Short mmCIF file of C-alpha atoms and ligand atoms in Angstrom, two decimals:
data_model
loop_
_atom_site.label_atom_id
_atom_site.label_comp_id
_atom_site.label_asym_id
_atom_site.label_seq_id
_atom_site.Cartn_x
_atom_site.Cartn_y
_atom_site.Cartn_z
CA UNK A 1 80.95 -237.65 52.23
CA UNK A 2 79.68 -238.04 55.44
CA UNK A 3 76.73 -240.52 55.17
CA UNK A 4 77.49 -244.18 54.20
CA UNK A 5 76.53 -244.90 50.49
CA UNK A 6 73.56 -247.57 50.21
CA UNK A 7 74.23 -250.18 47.60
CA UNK A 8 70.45 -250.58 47.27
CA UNK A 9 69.86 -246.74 46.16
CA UNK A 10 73.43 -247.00 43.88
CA UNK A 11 71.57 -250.13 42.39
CA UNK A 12 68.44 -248.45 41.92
CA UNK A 13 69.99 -245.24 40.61
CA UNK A 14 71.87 -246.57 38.10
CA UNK A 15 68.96 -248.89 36.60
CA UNK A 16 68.35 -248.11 33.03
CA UNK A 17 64.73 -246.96 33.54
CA UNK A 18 65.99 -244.45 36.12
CA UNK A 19 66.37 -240.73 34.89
CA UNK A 20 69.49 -239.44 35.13
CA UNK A 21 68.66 -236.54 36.93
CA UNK A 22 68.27 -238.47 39.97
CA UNK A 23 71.38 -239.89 40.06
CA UNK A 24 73.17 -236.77 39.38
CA UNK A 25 71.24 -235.37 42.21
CA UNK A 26 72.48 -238.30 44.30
CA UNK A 27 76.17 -238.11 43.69
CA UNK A 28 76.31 -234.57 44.12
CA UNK A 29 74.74 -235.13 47.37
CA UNK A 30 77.54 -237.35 48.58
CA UNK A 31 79.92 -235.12 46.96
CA UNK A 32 81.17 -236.95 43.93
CA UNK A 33 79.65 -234.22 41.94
CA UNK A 34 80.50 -231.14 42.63
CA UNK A 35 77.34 -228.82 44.02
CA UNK A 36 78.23 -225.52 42.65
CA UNK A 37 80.39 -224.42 39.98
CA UNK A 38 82.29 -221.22 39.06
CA UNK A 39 82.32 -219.67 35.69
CA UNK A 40 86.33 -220.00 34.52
CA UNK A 41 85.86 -216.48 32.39
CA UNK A 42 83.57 -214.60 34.44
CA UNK A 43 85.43 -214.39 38.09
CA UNK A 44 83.29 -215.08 40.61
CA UNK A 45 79.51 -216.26 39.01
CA UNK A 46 78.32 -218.68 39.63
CA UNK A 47 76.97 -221.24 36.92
CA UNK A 48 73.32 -222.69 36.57
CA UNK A 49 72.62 -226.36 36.16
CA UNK A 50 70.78 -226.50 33.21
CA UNK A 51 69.27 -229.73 31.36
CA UNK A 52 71.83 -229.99 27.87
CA UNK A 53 69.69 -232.67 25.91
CA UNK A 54 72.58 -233.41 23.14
CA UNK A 55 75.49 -234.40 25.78
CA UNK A 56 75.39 -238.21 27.37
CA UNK A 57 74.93 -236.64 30.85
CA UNK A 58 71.86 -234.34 29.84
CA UNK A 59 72.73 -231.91 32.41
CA UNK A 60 75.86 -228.97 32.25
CA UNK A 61 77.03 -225.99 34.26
CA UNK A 62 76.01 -223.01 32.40
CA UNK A 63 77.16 -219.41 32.78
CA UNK A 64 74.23 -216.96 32.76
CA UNK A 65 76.31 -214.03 31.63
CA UNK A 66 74.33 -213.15 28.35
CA UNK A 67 78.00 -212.21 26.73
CA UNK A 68 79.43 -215.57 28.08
CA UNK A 69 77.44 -218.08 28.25
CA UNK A 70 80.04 -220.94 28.42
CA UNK A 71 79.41 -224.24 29.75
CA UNK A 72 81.07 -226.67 32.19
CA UNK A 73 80.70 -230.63 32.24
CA UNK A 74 79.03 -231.59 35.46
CA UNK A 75 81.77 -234.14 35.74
CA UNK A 76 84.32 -231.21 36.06
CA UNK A 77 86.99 -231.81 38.66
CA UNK A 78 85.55 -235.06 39.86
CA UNK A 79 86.83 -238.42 39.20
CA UNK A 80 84.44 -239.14 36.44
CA UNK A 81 86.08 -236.66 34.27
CA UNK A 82 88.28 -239.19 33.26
CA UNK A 83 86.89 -241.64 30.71
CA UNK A 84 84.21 -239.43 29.90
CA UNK A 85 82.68 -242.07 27.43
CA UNK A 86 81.69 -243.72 30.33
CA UNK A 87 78.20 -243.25 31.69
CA UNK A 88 78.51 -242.17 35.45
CA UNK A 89 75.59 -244.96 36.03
CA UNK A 90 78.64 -247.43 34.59
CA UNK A 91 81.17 -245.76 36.43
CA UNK A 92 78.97 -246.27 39.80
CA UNK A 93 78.61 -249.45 39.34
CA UNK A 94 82.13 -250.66 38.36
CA UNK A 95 83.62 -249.46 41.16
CA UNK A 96 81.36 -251.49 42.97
CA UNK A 97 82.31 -254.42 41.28
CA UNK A 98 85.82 -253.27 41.15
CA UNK A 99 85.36 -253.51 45.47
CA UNK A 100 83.96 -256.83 45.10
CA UNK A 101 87.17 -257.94 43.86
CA UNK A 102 85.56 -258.82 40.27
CA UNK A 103 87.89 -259.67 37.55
CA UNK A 104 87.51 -257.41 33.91
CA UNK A 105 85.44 -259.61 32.64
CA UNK A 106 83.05 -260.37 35.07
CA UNK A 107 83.24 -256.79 35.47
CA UNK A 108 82.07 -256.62 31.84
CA UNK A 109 79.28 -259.24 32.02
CA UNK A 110 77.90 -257.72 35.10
CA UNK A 111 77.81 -254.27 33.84
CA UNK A 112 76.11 -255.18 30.76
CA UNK A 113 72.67 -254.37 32.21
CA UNK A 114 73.60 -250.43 32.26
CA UNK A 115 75.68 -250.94 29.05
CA UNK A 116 78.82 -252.11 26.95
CA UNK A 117 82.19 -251.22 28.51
CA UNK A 118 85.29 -252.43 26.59
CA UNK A 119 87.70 -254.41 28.54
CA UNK A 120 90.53 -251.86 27.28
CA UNK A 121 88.49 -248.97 28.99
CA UNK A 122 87.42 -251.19 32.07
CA UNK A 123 91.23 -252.00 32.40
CA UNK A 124 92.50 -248.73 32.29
CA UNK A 125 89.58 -247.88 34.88
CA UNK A 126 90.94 -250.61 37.27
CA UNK A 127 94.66 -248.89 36.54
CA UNK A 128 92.96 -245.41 37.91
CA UNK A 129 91.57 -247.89 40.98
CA UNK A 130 95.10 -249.16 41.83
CA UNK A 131 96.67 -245.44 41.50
CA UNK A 132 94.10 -244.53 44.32
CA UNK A 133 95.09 -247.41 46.17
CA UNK A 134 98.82 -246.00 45.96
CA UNK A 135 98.03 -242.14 46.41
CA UNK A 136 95.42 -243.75 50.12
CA UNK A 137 99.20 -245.54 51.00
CA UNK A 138 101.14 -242.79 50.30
CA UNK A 139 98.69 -240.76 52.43
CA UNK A 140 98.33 -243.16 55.61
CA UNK A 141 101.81 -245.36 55.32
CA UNK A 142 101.83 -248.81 56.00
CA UNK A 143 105.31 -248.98 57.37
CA UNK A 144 107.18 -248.87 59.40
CA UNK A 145 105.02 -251.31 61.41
CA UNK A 146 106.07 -253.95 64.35
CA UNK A 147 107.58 -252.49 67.56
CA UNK A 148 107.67 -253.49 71.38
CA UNK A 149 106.38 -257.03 71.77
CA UNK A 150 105.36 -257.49 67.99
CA UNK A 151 106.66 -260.30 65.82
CA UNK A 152 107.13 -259.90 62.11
CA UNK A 153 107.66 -262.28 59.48
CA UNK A 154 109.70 -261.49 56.23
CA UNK A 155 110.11 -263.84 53.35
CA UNK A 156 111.10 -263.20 49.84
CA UNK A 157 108.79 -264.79 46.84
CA UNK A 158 109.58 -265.02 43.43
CA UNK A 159 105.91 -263.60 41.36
CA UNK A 160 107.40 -264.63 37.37
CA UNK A 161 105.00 -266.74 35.71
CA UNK A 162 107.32 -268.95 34.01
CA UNK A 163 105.68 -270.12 30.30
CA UNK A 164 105.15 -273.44 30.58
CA UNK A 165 106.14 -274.13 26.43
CA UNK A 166 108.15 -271.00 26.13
CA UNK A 167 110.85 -270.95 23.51
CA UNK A 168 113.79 -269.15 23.83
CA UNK A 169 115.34 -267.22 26.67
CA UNK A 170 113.87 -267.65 30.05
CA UNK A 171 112.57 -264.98 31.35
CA UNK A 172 114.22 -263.08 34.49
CA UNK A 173 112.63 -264.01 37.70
CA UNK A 174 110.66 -261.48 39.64
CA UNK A 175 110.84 -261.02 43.27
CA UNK A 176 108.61 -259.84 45.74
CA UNK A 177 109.74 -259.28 49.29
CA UNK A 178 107.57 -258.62 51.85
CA UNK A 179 106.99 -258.89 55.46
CA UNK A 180 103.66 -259.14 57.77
CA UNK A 181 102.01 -258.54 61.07
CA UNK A 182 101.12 -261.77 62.72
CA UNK A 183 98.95 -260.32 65.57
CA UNK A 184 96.25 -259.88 63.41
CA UNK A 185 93.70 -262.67 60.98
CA UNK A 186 94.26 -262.65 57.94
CA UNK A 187 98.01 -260.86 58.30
CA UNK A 188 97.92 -257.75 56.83
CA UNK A 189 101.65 -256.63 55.63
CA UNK A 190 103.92 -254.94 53.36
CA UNK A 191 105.15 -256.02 49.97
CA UNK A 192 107.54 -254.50 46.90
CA UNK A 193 109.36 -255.72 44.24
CA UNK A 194 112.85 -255.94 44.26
CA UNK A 195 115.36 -255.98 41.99
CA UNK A 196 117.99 -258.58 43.86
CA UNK A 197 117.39 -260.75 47.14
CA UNK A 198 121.03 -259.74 48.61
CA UNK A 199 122.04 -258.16 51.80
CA UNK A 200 122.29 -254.55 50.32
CA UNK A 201 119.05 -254.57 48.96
CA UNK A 202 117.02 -256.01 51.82
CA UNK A 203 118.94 -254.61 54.81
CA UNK A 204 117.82 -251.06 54.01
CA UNK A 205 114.28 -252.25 53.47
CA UNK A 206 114.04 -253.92 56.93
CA UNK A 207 115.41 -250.70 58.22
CA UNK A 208 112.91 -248.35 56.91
CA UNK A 209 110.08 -250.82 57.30
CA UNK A 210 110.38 -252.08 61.20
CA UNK A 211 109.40 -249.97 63.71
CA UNK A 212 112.36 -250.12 66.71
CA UNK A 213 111.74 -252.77 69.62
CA UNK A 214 110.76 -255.49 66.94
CA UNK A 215 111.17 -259.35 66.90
CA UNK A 216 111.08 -261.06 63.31
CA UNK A 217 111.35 -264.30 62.30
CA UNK A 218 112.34 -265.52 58.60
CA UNK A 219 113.75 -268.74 56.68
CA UNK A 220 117.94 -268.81 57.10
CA UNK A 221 118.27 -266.94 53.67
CA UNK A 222 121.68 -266.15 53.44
CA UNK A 223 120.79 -262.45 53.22
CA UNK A 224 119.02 -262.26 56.42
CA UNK A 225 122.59 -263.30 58.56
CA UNK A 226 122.81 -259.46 59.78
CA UNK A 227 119.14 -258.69 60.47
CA UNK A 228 120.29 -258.72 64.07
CA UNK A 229 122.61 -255.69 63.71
CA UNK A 230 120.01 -253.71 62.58
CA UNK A 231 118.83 -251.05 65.39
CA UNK A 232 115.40 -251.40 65.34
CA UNK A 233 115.33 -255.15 65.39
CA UNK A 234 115.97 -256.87 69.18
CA UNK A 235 116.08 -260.07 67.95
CA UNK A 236 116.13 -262.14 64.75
CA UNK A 237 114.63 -266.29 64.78
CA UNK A 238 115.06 -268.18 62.00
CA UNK A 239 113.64 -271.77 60.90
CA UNK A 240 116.07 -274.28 59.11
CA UNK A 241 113.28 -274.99 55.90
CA UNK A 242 115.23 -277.91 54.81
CA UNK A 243 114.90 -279.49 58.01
CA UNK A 244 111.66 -278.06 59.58
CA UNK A 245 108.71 -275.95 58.77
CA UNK A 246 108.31 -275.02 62.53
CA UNK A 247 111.55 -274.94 64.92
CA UNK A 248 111.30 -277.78 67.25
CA UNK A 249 113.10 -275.65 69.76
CA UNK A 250 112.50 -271.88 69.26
CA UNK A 251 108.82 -272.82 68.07
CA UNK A 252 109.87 -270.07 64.91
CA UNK A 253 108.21 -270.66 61.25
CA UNK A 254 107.08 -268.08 59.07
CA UNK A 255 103.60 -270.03 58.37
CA UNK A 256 101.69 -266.06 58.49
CA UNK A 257 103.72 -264.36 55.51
CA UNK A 258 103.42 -267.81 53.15
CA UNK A 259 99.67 -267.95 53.68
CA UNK A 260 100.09 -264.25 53.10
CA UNK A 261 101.88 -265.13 49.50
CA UNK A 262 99.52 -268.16 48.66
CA UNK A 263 96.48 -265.52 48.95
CA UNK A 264 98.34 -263.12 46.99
CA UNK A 265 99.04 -265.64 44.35
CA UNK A 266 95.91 -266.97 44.40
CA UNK A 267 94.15 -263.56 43.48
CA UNK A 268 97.15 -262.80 40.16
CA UNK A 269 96.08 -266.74 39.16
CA UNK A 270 92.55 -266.10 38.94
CA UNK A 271 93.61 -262.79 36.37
CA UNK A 272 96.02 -265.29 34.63
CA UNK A 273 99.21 -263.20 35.71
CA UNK A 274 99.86 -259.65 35.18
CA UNK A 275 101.86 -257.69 33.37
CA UNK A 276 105.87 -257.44 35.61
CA UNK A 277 105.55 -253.82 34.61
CA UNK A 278 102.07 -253.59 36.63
CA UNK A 279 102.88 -255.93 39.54
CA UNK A 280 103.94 -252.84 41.73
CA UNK A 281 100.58 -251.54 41.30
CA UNK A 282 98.93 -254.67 41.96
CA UNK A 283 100.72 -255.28 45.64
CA UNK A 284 99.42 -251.65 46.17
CA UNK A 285 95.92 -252.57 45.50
CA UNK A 286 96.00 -255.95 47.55
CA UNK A 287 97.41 -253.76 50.61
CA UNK A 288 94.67 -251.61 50.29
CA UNK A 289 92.08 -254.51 49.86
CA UNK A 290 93.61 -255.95 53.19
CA UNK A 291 92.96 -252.85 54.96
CA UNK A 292 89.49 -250.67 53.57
CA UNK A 293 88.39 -253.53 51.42
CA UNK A 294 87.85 -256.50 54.28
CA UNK A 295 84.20 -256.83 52.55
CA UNK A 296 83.09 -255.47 49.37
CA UNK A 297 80.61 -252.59 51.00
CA UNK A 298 83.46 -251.48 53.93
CA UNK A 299 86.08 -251.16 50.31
CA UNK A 300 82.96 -249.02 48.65
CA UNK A 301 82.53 -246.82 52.06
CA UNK A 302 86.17 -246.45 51.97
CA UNK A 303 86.64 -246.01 48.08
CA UNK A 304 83.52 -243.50 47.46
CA UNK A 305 84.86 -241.43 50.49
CA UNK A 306 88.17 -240.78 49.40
CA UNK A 307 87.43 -240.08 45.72
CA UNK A 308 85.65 -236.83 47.35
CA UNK A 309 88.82 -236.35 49.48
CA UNK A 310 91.06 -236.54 46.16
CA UNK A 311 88.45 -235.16 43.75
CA UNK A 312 85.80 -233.04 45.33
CA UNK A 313 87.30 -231.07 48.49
ZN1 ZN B 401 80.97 -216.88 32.17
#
């Protein structure tokens, strides 16, 4: 996909008065349709695109070998193979909501124009959404980040909604510990969950995550007391949080990384929690959001491009 996408034609395309064909025509131009397709039984033919009136889509691959004549979904080996209930003008248009940071249901309300999607379906579309948001991180790392001259901040944050009214046994706490880049507005950073806030688990974390040269600066958390022994940090400031929010000598707080949490928080509020078993994927999707999604259209550009790298190539 070399051309950006315009959010005016994927509007227009996916209209209900608009024919199909069109839009078809349109995603196979910026590759999220394939152009060409070869038969699977006959090696090397290639199919015809032929108009299939009793399928959703309207259109299939076809092989013209008179002995063969198989057919292909046009939606083969593309992402919109996957919930193939869907209507690809629906599927268009929810990842464009789903990069304009909608929640399901205002995913659902806004989608209603081009049909009824059920919030199971639209959240196990947004689960496919955060598994590309892993597979772009595991592709161009986030970490190890800092080095010469950069300050970090690291702070652990516990992420358990605690039930208000809940009866019974409390559940376990979860924590999330992260650390961020302060040279750059809003900090962008680096989060996972962990299983324990001690010395063994973070140590190694800081490690793998801080590139060599690095200052970082954190509250006086008793597992932070050998950060300085670590090789690639040069030196370690802390702030006293009972006492101060900024060190009145050192001029050290960690102000970046709890803005960072309260934005993080803010976002799982507004989608009344998740499920502990899906918070993972969630940090995944708000580091991708903080990188390719700074506006709604650069987080389309950026999504719609790499489904063709992961789908269409
Ligand atoms: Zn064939």
């Amino acid at each position: 996909m070399s051309k950006p996408v315009s959010e005016l034609d994927l509007e227009t395309l996916t209209s209900p008065n608009k024919s199909i064909f069109h839009l078809i025509n349109w995603m196979q131009g910026l590759e999220l349709l394939h152009w060409s397709m070869q038969c699977e039984h006959c090696p090397n033919v290639d199919m015809e695109f032929k108009k299939k009136r009793d399928i959703a889509d309207k259109f299939a691959w076809r092989c013209p070998v008179p002995a063969c004549r198989s057919t292909t979904s046009i939606r083969a080996g593309s992402i919109f193979q996957e919930f193939p209930k869907v209507s690809l003008a629906i599927w268009m248009r929810f990842i464009q909501k789903w990069c304009e940071d909608k929640l399901i249901t205002e995913i659902q309300n806004e989608l209603r124009v081009v049909g009824f999607v059920g919030k199971k379906t639209l959240s196990a579309m947004c689960r496919l959404m955060r598994r590309l948001c892993d597979f772009k991180l595991i592709d161009v790392p986030v970490v190890p980040m800092g080095g010469a001259s950069a300050i970090l901040e690291m702070d652990e944050s516990c992420f358990r909604k605690t039930p208000k009214y809940g009866r019974g046994r409390r559940p376990k706490p979860i924590w999330v510990f992260g650390i961020v880049q302060t040279d750059v507005r809003p900090a962008i950073g680096y989060m996972t969950v962990v299983e324990r806030r001690d010395q063994a688990t973070l140590l190694p974390i800081i490690e793998r995550c801080v590139l060599p040269g690095s200052t970082i600066h954190s509250d006086q958390w008793a597992a932070y007391r050998n950060v300085h022994h670590l090789p690639n940090i040069v030196h370690h400031g802390t702030v006293n949080h009972s006492q101060n929010f900024v060190d009145p000598t050192t001029g050290v707080h960690t102000q970046h990384i709890e803005a960072y949490w309260s934005r993080k928080k803010a976002k799982l509020r507004r989608m009344r929690g998740c499920l502990p078993t899906d918070l993972e994927s969630y940090l995944k999707e708000f580091m991708w959001r903080e990188r390719y999604c700074r506006t709604s259209n650069e987080g389309l550009q950026n999504m719609l491009k790499y489904i063709t790298e992961k789908y269409c190539m």
